[in-house]
PDB file of C-alpha atoms in Angstrom:
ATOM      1  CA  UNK A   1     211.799 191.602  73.514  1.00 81.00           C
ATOM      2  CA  UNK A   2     209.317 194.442  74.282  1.00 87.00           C
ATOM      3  CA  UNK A   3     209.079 197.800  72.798  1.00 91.00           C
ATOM      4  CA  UNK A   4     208.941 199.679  75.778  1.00 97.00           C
ATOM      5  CA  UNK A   5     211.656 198.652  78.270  1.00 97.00           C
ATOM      6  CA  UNK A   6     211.539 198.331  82.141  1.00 98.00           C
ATOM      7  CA  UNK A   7     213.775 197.318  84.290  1.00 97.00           C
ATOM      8  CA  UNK A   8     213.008 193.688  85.557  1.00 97.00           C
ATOM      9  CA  UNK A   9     212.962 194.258  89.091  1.00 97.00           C
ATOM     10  CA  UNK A  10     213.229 197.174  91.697  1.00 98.00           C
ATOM     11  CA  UNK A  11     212.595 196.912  95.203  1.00 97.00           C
ATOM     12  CA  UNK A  12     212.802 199.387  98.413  1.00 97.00           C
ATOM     13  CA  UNK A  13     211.738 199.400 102.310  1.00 97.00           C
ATOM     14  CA  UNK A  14     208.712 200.672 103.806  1.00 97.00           C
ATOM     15  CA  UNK A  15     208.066 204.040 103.457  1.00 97.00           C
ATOM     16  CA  UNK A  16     210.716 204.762 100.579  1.00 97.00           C
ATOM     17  CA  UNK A  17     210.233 205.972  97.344  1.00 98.00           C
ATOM     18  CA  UNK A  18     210.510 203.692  94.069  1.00 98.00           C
ATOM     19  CA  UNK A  19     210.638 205.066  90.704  1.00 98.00           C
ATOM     20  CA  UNK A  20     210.218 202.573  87.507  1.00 98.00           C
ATOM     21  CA  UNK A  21     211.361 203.696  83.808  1.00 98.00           C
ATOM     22  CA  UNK A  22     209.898 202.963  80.846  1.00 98.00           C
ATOM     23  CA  UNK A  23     212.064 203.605  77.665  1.00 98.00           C
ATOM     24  CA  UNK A  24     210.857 203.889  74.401  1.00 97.00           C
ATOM     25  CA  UNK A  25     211.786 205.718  71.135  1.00 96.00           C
ATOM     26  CA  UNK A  26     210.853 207.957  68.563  1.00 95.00           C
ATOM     27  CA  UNK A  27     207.858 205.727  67.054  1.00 95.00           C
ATOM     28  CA  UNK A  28     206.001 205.452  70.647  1.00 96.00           C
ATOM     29  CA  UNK A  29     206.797 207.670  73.643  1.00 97.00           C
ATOM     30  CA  UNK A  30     208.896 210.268  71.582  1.00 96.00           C
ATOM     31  CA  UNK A  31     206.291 210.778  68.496  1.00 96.00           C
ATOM     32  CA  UNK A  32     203.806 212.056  71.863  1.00 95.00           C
ATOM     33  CA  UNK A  33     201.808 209.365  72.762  1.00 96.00           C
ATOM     34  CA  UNK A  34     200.799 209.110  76.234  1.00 96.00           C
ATOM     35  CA  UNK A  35     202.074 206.291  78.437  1.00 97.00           C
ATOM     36  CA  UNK A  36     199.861 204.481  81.091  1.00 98.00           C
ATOM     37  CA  UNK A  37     201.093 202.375  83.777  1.00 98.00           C
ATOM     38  CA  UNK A  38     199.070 199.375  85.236  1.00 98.00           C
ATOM     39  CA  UNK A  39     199.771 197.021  88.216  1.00 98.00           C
ATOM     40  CA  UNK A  40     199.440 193.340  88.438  1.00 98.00           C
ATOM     41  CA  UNK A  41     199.153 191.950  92.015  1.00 97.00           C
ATOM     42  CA  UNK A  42     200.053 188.316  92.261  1.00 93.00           C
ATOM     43  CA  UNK A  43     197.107 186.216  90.376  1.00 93.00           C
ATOM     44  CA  UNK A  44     194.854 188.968  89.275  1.00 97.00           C
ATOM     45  CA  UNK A  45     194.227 190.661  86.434  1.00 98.00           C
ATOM     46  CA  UNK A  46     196.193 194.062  85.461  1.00 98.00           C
ATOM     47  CA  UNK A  47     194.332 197.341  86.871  1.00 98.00           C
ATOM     48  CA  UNK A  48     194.893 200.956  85.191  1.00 97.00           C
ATOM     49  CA  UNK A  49     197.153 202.832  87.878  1.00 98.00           C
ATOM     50  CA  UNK A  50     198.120 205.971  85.854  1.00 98.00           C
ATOM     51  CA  UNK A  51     196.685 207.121  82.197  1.00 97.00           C
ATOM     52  CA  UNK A  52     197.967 209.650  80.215  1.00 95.00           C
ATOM     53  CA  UNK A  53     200.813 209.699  81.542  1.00 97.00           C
ATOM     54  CA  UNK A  54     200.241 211.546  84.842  1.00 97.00           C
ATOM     55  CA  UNK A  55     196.625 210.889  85.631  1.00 97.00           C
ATOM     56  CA  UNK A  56     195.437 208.821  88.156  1.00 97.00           C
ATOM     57  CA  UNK A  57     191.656 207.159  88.079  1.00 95.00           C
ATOM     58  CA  UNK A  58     189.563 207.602  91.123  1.00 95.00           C
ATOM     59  CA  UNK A  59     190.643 205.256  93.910  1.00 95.00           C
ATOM     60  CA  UNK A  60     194.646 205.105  93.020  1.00 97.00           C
ATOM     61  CA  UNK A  61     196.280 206.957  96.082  1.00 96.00           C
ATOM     62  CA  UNK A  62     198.472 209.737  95.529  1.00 95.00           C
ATOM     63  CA  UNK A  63     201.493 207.971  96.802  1.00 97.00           C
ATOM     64  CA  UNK A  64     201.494 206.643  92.932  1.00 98.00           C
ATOM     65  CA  UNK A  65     202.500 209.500  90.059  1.00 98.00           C
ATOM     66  CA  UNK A  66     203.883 209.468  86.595  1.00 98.00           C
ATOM     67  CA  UNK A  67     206.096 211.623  84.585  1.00 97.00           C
ATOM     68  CA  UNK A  68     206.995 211.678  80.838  1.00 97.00           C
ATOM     69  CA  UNK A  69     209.659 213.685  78.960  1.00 96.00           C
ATOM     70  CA  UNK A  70     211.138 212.677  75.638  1.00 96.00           C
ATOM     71  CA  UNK A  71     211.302 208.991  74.839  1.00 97.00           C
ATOM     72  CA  UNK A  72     210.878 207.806  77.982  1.00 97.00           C
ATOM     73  CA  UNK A  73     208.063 207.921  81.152  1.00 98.00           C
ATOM     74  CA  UNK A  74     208.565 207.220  85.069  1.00 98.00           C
ATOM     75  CA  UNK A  75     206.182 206.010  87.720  1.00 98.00           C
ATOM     76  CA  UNK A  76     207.468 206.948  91.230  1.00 98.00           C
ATOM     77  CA  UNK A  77     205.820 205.438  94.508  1.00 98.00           C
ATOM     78  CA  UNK A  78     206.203 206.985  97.302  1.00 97.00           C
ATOM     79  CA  UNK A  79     205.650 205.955 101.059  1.00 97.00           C
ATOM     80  CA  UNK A  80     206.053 202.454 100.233  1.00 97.00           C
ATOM     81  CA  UNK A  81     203.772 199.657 101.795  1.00 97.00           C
ATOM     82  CA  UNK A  82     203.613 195.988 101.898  1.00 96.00           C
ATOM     83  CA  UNK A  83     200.333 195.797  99.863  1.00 96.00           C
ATOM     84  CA  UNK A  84     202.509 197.559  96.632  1.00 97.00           C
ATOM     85  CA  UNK A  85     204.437 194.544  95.739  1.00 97.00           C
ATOM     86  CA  UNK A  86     203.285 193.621  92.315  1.00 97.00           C
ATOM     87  CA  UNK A  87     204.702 193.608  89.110  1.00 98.00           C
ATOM     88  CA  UNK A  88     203.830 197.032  87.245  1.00 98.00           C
ATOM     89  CA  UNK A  89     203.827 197.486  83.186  1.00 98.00           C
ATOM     90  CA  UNK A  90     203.915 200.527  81.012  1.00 98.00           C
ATOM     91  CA  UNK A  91     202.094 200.841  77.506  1.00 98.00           C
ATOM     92  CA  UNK A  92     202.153 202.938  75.001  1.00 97.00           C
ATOM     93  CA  UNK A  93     200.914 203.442  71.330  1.00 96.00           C
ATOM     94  CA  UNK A  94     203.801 202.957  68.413  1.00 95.00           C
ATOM     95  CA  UNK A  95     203.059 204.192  65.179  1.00 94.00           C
ATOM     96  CA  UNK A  96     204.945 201.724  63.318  1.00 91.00           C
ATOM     97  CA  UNK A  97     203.967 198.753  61.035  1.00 89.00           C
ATOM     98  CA  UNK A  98     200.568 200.189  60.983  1.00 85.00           C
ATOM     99  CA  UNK A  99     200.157 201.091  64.176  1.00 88.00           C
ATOM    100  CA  UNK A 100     199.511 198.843  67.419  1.00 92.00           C
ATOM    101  CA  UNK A 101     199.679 199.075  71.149  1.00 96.00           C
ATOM    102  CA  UNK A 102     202.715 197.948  73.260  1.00 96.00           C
ATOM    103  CA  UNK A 103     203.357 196.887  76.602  1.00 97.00           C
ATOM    104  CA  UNK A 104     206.340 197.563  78.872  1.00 98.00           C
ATOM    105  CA  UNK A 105     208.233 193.957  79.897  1.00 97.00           C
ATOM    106  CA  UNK A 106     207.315 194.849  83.134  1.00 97.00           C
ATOM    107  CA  UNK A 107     208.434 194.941  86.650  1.00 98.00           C
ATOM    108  CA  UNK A 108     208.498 193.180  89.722  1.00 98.00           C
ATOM    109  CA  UNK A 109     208.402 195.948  92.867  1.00 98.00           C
ATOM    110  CA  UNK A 110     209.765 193.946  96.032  1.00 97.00           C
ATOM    111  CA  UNK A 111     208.941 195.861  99.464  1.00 97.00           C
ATOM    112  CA  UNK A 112     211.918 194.378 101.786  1.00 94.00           C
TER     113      UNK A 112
ATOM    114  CA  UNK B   1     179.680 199.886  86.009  1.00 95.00           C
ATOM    115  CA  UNK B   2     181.730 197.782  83.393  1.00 97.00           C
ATOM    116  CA  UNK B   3     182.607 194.195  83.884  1.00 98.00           C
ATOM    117  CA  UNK B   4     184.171 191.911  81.282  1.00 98.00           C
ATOM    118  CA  UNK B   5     184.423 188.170  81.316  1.00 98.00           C
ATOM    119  CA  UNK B   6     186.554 186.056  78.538  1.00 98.00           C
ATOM    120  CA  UNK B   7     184.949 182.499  78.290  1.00 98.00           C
ATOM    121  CA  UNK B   8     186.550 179.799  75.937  1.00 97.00           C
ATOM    122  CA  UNK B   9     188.516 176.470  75.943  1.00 97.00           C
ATOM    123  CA  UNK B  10     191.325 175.944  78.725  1.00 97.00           C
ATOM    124  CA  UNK B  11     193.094 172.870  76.676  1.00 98.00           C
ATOM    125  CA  UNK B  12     193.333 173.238  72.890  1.00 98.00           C
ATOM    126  CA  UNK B  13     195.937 170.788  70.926  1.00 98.00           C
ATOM    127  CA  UNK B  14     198.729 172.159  68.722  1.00 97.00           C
ATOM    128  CA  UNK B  15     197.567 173.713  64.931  1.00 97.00           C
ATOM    129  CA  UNK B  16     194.124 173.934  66.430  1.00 98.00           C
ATOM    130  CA  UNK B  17     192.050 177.162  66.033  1.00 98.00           C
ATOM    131  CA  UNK B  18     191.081 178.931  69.579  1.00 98.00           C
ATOM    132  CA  UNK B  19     188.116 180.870  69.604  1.00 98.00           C
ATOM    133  CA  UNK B  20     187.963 183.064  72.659  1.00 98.00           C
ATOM    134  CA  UNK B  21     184.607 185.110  73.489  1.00 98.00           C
ATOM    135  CA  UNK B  22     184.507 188.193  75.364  1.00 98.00           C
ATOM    136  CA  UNK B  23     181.339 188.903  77.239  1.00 98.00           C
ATOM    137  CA  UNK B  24     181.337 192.425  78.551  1.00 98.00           C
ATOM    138  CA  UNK B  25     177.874 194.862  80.211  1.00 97.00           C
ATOM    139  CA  UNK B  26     178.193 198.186  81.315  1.00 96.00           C
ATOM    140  CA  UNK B  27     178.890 199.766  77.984  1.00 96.00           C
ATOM    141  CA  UNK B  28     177.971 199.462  74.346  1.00 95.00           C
ATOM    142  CA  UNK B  29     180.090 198.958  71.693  1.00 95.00           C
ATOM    143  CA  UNK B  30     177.995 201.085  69.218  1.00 94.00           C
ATOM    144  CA  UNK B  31     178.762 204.123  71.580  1.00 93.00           C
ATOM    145  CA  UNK B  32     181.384 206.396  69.411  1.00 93.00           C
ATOM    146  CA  UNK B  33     185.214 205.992  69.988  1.00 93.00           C
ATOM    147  CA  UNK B  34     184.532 202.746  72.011  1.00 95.00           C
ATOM    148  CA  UNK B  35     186.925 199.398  71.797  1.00 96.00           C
ATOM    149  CA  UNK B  36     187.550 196.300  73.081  1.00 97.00           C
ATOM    150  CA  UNK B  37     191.307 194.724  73.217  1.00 98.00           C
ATOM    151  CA  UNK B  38     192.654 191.270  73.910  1.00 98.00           C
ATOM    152  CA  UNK B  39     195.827 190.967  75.161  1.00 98.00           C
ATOM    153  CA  UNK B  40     197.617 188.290  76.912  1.00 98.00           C
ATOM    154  CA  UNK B  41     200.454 187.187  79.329  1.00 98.00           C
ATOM    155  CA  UNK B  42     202.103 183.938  78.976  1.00 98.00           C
ATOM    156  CA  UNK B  43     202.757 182.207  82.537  1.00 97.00           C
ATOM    157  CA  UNK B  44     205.433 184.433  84.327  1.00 96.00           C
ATOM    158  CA  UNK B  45     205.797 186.727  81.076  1.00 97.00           C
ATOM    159  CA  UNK B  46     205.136 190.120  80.347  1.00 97.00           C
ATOM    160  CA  UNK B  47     202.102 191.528  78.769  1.00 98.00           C
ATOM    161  CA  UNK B  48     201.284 191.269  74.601  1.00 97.00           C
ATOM    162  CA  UNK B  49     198.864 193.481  72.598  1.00 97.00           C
ATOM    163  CA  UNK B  50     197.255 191.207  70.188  1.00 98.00           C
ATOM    164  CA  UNK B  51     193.947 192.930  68.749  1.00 97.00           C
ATOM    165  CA  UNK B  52     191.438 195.248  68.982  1.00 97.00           C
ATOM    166  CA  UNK B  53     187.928 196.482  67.802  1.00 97.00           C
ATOM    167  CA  UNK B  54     186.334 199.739  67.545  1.00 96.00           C
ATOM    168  CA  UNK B  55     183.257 200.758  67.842  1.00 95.00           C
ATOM    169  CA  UNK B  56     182.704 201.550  63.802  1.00 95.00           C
ATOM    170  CA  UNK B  57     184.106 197.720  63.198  1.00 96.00           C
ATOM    171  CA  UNK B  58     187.339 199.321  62.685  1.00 95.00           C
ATOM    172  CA  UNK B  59     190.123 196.216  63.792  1.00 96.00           C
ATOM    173  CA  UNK B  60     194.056 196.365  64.626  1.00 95.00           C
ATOM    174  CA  UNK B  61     196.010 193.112  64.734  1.00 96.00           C
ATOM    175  CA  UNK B  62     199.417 193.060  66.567  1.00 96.00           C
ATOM    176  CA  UNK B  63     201.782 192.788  63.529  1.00 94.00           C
ATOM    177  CA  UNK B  64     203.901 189.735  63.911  1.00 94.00           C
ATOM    178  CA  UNK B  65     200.237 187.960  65.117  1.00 97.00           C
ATOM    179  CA  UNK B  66     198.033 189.543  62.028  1.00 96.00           C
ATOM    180  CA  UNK B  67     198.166 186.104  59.913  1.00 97.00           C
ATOM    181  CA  UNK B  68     196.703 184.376  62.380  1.00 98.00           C
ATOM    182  CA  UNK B  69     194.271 186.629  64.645  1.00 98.00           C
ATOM    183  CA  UNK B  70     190.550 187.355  63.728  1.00 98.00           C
ATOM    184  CA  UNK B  71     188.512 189.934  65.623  1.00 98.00           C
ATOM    185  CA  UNK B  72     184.618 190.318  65.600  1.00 98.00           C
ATOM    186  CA  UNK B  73     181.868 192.008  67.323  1.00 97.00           C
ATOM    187  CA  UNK B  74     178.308 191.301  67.974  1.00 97.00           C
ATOM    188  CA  UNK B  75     177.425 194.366  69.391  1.00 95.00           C
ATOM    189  CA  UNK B  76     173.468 192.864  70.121  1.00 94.00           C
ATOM    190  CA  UNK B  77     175.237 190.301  72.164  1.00 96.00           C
ATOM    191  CA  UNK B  78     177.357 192.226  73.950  1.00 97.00           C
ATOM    192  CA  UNK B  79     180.127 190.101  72.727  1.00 98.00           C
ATOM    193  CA  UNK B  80     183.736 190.498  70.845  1.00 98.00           C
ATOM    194  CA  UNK B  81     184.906 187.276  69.495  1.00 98.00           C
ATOM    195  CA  UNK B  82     188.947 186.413  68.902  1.00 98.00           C
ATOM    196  CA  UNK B  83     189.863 183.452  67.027  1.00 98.00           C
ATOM    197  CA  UNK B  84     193.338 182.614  66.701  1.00 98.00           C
ATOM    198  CA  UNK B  85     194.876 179.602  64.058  1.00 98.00           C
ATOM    199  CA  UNK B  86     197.417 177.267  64.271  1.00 97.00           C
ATOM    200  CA  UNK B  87     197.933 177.087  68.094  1.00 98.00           C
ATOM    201  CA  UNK B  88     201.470 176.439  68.919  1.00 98.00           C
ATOM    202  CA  UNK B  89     202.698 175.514  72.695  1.00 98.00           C
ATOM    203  CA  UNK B  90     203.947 179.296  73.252  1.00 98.00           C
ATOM    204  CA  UNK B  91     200.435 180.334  72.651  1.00 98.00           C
ATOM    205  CA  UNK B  92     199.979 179.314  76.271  1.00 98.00           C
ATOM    206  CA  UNK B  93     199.289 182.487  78.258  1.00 98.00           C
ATOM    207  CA  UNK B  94     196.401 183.975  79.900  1.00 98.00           C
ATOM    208  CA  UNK B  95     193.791 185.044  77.605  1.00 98.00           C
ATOM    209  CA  UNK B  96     192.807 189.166  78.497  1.00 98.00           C
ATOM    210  CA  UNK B  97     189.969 191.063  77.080  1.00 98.00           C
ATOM    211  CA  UNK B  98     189.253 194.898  78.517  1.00 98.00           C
ATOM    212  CA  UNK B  99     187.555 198.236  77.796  1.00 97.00           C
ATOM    213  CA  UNK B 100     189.478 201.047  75.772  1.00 95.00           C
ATOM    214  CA  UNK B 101     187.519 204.402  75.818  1.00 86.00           C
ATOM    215  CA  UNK B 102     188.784 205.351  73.067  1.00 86.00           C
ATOM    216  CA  UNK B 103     191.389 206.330  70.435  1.00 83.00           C
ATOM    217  CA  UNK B 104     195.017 205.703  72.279  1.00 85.00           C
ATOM    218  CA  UNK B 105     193.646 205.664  75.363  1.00 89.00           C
ATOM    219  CA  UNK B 106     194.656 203.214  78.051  1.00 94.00           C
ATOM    220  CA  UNK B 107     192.689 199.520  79.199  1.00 96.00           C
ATOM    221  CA  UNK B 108     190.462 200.893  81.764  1.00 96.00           C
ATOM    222  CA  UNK B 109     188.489 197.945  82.638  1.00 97.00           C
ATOM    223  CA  UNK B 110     189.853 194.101  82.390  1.00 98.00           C
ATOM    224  CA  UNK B 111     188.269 190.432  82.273  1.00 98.00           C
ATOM    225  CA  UNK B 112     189.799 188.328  84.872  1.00 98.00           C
ATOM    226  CA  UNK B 113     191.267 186.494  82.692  1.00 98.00           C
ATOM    227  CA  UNK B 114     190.972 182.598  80.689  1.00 98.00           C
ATOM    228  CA  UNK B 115     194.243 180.565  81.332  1.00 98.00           C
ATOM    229  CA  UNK B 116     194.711 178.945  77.316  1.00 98.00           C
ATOM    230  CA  UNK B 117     197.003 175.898  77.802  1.00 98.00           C
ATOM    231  CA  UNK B 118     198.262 174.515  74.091  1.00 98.00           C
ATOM    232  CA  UNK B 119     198.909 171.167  74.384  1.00 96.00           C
ATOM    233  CA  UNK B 120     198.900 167.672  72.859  1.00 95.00           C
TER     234      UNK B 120
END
């Protein structure tokens, strides 16, 4: 059961827009600590997509954007191509039991 | 430009210790606000925090892990060192070191990746 929770699979057609939540509570998202959002293609290793929370590192198109507000964060990705189907997590920082980071249970983006 | 490569054993046998090394260039981890995470994904699973080291030898352990992770650094080497006791079957994952800049900030640079399988 993770922390931050996605839902397990979302999916649109080429060219639509796809937006994945990420909810999370009062001890991660909600106390203010930024969410970043990281895609895993099939096989590979995750790669950093968006940081703090609406940030993207050099070489992420802008078709990929995030949003926070409250408790929870969204990534939205828009114009949808074949070469974005991956699974994509969130993670946060909780404050809890001493502090530790937290992942998102992820989730699988299907282009149909 | 930062690279990171986790190197250890692929087959380790139920209660045994596994001692993971990350080997990592591009960056020192004497530079201030600096870390290096591991984190792993169990085959078709999501992804688990389970330690980290800062720069000033500061550590965090994932809490329901803490008992039985170890963190280290060798900053001459270039190296950060996990060793995890008492292997158990669902300890088979993909083993995941990467860069953290600092503070809360995100992963920023990932190993490929060491598939761990815990087996008898």
């Amino acid at each position: 059961q993770s922390v931050l929770t996605q839902p397990p699979s979302v999916s649109g057609a080429p060219g639509q827009r796809v937006t994945i939540s990420c909810t999370g509570s009062s001890s991660n998202i909600g106390a203010g600590y930024d969410v970043h959002w990281y895609q895993q293609l099939p096989g590979t290793a995750p790669k950093l997509l968006i940081y703090g929370n609406s940030n993207r590192p050099s070489g992420v198109p802008d078709r990929f954007s995030g949003s926070k507000s409250g408790t929870s964060a969204s990534l939205a990705i828009t114009g949808l191509q074949a070469e974005d189907e991956a699974d994509y997590y969130c993670q946060s920082y909780d404050s809890s039991l001493s502090g530790h980071w937290v992942f998102g249970g992820g989730t699988k983006l299907t282009v149909l | 430009q930062i690279t990171l490569k986790e190197s250890g054993p692929t087959l380790v046998k139920p209660t045994q210790t596994l001692t993971l090394t990350c080997t990592f260039s591009g960056f020192s981890l004497s530079t201030s606000g600096v870390g290096v995470g591991w984190i792993r994904q169990p085959p078709g699973k999501a992804l688990e925090w389970l330690a980290l080291i800062y720069w000033n030898d500061d550590k965090r352990y994932s809490p329901s892990l803490k008992s039985r992770l170890t963190i280290t650094k060798d900053t001459s080497k270039n190296q950060v060192v996990l060793t995890m006791t008492n292997m158990d079957p669902v300890d088979t994952a993909t083993y995941y070191c990467a860069h953290l800049v600092g503070g809360y900030d995100p992963f920023d640079y990932w190993g490929q990746g060491t598939l761990v399988t815990v087996s008898s």
